[in-house]
PDB file of C-alpha atoms in Angstrom:
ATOM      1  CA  UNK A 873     -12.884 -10.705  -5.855  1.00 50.00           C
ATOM      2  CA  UNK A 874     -13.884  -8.415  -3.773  1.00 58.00           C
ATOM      3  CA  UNK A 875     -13.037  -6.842  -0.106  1.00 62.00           C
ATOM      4  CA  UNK A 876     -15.585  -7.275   2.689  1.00 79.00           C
ATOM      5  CA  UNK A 877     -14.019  -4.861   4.552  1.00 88.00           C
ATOM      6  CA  UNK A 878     -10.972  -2.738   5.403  1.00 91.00           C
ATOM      7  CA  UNK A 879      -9.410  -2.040   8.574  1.00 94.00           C
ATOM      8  CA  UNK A 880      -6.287  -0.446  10.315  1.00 95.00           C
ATOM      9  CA  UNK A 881      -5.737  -3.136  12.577  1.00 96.00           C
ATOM     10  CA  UNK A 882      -7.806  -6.055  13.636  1.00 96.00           C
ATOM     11  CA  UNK A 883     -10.758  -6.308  11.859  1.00 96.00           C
ATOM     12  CA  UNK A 884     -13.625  -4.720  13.662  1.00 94.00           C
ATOM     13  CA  UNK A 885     -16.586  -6.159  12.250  1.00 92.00           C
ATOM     14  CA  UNK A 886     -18.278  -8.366  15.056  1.00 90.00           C
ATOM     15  CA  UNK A 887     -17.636 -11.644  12.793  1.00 90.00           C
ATOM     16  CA  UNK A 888     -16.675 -14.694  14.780  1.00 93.00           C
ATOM     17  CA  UNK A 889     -12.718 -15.111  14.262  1.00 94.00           C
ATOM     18  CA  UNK A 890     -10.702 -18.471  14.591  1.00 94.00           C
ATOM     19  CA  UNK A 891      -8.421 -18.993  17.377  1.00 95.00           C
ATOM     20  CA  UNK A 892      -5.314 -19.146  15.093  1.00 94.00           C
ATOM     21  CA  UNK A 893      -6.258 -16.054  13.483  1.00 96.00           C
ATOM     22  CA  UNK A 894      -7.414 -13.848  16.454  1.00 97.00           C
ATOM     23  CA  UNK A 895      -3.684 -14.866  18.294  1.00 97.00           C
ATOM     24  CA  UNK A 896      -2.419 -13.235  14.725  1.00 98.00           C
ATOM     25  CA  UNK A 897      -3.590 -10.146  15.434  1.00 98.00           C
ATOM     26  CA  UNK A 898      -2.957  -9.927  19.612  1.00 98.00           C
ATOM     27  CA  UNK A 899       0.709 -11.263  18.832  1.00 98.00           C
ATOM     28  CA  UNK A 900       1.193  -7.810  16.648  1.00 98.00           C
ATOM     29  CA  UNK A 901      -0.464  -5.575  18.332  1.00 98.00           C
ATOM     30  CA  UNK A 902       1.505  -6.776  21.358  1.00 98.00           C
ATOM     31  CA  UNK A 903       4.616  -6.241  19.261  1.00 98.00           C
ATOM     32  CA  UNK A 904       2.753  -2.490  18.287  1.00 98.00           C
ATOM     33  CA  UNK A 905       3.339  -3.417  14.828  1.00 97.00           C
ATOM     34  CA  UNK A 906       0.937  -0.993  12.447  1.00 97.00           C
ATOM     35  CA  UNK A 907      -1.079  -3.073  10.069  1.00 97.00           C
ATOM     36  CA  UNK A 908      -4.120  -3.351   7.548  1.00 95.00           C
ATOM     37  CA  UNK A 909      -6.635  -6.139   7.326  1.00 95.00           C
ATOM     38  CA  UNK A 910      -8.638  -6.757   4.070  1.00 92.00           C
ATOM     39  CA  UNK A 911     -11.130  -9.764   4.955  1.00 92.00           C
ATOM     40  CA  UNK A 912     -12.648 -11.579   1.932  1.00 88.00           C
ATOM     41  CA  UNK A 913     -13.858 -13.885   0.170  1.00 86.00           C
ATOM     42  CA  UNK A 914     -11.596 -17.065   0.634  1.00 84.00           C
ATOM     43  CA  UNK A 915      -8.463 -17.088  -1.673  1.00 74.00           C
ATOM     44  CA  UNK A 916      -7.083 -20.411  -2.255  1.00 72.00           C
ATOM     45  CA  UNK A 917      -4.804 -19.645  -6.003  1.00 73.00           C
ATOM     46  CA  UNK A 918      -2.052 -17.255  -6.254  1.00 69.00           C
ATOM     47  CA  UNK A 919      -4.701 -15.597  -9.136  1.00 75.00           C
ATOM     48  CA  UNK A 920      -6.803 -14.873  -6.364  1.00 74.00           C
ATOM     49  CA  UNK A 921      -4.301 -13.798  -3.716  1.00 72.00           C
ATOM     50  CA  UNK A 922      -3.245 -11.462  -6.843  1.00 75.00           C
ATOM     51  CA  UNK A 923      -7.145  -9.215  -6.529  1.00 76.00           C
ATOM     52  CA  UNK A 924      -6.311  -9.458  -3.173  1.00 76.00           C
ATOM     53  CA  UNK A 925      -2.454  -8.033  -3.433  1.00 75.00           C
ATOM     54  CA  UNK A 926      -4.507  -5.131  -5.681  1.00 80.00           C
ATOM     55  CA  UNK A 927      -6.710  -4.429  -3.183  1.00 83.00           C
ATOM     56  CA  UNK A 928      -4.422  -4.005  -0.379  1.00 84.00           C
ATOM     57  CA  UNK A 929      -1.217  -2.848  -1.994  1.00 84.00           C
ATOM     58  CA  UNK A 930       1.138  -4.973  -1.340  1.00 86.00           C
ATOM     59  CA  UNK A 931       2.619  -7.997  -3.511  1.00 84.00           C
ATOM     60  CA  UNK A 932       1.379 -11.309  -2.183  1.00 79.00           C
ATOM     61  CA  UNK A 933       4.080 -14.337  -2.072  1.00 86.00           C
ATOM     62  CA  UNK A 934       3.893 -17.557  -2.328  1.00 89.00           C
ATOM     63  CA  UNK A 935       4.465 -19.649   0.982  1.00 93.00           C
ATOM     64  CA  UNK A 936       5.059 -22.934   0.410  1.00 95.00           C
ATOM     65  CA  UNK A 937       5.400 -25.922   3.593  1.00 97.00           C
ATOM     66  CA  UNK A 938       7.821 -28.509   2.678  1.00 96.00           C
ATOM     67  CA  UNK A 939       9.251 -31.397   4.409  1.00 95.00           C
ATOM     68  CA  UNK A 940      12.433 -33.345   3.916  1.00 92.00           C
ATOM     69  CA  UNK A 941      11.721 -37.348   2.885  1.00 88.00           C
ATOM     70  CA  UNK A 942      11.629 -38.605   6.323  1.00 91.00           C
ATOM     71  CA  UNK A 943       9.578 -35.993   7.696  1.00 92.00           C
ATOM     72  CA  UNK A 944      11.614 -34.833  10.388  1.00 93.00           C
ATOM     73  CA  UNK A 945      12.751 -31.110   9.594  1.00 95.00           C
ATOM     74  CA  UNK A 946      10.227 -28.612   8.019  1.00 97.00           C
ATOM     75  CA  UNK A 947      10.549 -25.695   6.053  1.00 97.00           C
ATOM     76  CA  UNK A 948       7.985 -22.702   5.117  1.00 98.00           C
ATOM     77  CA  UNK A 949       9.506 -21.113   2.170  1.00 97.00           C
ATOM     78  CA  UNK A 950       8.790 -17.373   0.470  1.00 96.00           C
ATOM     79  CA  UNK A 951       9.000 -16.905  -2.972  1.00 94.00           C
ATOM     80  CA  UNK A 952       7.758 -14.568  -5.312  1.00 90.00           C
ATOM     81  CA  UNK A 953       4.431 -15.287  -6.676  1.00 85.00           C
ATOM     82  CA  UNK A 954       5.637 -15.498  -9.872  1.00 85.00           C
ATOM     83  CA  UNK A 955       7.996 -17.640  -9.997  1.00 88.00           C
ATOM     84  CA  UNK A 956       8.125 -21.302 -10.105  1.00 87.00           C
ATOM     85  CA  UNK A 957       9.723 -23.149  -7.623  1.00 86.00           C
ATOM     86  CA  UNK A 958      12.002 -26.364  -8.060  1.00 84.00           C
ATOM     87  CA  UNK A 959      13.117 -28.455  -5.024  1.00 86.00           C
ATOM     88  CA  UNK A 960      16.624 -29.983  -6.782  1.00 84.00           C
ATOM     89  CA  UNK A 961      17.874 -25.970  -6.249  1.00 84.00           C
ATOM     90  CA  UNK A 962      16.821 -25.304  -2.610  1.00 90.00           C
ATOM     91  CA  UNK A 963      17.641 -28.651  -1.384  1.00 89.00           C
ATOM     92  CA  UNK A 964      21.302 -28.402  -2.816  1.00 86.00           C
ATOM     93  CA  UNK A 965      21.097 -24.939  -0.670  1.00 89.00           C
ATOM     94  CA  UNK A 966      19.831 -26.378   2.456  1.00 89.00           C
ATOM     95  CA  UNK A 967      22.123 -29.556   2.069  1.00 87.00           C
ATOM     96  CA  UNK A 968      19.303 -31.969   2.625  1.00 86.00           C
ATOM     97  CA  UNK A 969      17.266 -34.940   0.561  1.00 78.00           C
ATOM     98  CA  UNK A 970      14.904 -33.356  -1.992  1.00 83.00           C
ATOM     99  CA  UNK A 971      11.869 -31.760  -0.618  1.00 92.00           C
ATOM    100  CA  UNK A 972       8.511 -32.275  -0.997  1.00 93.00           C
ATOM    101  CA  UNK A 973       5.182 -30.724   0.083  1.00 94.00           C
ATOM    102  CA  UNK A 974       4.343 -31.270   3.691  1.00 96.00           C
ATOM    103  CA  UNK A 975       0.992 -33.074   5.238  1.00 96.00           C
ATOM    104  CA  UNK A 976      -1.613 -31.055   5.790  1.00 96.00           C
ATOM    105  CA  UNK A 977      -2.022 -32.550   9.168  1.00 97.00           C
ATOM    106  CA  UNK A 978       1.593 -31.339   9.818  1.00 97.00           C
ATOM    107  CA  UNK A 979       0.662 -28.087   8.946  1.00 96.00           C
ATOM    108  CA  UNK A 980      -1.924 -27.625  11.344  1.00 96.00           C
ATOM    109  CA  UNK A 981      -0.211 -29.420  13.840  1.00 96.00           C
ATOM    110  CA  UNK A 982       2.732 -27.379  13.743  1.00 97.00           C
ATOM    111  CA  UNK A 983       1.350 -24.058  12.161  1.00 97.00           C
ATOM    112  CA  UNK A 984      -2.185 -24.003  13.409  1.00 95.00           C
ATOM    113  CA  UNK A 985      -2.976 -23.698   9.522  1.00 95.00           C
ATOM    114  CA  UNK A 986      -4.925 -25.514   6.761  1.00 92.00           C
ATOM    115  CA  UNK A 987      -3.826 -25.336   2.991  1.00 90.00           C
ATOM    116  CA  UNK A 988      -4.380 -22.193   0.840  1.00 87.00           C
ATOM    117  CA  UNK A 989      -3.629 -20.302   3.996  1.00 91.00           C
ATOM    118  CA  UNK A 990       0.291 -20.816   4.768  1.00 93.00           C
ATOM    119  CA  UNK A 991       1.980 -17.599   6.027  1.00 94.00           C
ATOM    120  CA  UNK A 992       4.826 -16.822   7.800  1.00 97.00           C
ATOM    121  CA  UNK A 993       2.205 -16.003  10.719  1.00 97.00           C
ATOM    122  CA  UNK A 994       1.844 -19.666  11.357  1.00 97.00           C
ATOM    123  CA  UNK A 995       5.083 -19.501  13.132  1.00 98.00           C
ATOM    124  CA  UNK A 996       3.779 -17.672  16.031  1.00 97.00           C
ATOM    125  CA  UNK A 997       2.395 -21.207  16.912  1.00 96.00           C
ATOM    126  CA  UNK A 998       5.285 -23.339  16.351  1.00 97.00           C
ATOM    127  CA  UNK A 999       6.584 -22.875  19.608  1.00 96.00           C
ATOM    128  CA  UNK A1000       9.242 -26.039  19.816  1.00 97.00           C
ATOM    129  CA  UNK A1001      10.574 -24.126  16.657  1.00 97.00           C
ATOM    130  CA  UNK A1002      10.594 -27.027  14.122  1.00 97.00           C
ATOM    131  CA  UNK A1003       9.968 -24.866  10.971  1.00 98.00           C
ATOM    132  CA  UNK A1004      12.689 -23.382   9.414  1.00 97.00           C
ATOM    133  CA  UNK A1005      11.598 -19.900   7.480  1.00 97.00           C
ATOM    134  CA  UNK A1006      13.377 -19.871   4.153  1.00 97.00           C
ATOM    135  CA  UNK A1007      13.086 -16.300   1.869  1.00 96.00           C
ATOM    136  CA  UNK A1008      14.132 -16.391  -1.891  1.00 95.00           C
ATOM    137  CA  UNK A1009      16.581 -13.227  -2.042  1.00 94.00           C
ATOM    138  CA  UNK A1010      14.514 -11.871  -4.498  1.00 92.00           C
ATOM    139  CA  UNK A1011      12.355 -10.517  -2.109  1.00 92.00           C
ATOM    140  CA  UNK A1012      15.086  -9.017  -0.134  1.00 88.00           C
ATOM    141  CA  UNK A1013      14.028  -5.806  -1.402  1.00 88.00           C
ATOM    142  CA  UNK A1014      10.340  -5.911  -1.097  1.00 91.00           C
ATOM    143  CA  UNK A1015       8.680  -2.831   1.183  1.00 93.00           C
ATOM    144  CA  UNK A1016       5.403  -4.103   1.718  1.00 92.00           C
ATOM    145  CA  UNK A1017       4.331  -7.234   2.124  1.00 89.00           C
ATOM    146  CA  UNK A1018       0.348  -9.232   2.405  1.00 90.00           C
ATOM    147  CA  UNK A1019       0.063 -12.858   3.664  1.00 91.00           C
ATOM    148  CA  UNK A1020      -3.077 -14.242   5.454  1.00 92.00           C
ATOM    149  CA  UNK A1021      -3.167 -14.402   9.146  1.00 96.00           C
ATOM    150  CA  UNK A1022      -3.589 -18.468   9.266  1.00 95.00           C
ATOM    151  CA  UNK A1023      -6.651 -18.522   7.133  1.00 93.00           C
ATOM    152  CA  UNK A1024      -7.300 -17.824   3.720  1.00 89.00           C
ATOM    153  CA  UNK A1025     -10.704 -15.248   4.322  1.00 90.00           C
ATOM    154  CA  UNK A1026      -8.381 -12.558   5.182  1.00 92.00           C
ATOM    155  CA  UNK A1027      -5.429 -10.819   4.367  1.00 92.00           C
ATOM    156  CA  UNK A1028      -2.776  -8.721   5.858  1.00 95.00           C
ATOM    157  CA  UNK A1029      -0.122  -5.729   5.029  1.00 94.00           C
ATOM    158  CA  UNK A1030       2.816  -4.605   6.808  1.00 95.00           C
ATOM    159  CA  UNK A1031       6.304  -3.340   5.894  1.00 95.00           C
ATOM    160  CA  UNK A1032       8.294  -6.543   5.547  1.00 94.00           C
ATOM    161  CA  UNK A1033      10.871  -4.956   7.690  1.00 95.00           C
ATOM    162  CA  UNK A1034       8.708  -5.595  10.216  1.00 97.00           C
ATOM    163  CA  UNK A1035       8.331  -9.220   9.454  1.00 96.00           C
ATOM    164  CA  UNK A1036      12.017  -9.628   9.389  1.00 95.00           C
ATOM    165  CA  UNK A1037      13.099  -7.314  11.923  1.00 96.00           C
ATOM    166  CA  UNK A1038      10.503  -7.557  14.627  1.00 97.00           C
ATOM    167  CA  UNK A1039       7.708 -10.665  14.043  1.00 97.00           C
ATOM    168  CA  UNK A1040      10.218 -13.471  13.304  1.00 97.00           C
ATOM    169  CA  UNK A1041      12.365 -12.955  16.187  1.00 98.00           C
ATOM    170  CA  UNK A1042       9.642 -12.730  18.281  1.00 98.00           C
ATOM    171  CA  UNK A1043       8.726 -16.372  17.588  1.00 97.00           C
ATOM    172  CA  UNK A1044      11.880 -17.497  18.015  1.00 97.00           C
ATOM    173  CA  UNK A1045      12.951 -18.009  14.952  1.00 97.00           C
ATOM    174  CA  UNK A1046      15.478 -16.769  12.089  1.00 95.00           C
ATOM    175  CA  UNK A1047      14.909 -16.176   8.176  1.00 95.00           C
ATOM    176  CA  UNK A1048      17.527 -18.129   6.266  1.00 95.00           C
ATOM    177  CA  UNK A1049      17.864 -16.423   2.171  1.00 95.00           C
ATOM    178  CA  UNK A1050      18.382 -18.332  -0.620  1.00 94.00           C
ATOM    179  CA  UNK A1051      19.076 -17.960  -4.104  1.00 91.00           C
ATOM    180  CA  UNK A1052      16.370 -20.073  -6.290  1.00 88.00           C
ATOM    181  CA  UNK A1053      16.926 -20.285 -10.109  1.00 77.00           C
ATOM    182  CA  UNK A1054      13.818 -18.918 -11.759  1.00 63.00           C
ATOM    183  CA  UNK A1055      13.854 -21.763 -14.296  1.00 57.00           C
TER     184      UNK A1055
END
């Protein structure tokens, strides 16, 4: 894979930008949170998001949007990238039913995002606060972090203090940490 382009900030390229992603970038700058775009080629597998990850610096998770069996309470869960995920050991966690992977429809509805683009971002839209951001612990420690800003052509780094400390409260929302098995 390769970068089409680098920037401190918003990209400033003249390309046409979609809605969800250009209210990415005016939500941080309104926060004056310091950040670098990579735009690319779209990434849709964590292999991809990996030449990605090398070409920004920063590890790349995987965000995963999961629903309970009645669809009524959504979750967007962080994990490592490398490490598989199984629902029996969040669920006991969360006390709920087992989870599964959520709609794409409910994605966009609620996240203003289509699959192979789910980031923590996304929450900037879900302004009646119905997804719950869940972090595996193992990424507690983590100084820089890349996700995409609600599409899957670009990519962005910031300290994930800032994410924590500064973007997620801003939305409205808390981070909840688990501990997930890495079996």
């Amino acid at each position: 894979m390769f970068a089409t382009g680098k920037f401190d900030g918003r990209p400033t390229d003249g390309l046409p930008r979609s809605e969800a992603e250009t209210a990415v970038y005016d939500f941080l700058d309104k926060l004056g949170i310091s950040y670098t775009t990579l735009t690319h080629p779209a990434a849709f597998t964590m292999e991809e998001c990996e030449a990605v990850r090398s070409e920004i610096n920063a590890p790349v998770f995987k965000n995963l949007f999961l629903t309970n069996r009645q669809q009524t309470d959504f979750y967007l869960l962080m994990i490592p990238a490398d490490k598989p995920f199984k629902t029996k050991y969040l669920s006991s966690q969360l006390g709920c039913a087992r989870l599964s992977f959520a709609s794409a429809e409910m994605m966009q509805e609620l996240l203003h995002i289509q699959p192979g683009a789910v980031s923590p971002m996304g929450l900037i839209h879900d302004h009646a606060h119905r997804v719950r951001l869940i972090i595996d612990r193992d990424l507690e420690h983590v100084v820089n972090y890349a996700c995409h800003p609600c599409v899957n052509t670009s990519s962005i780094a910031l300290p994930l203090a800032d994410l924590l400390q500064r973007i997620i409260p801003a939305t409205g929302h808390d981070a909840t940490f688990v501990d997930l098995k890495p079996e």
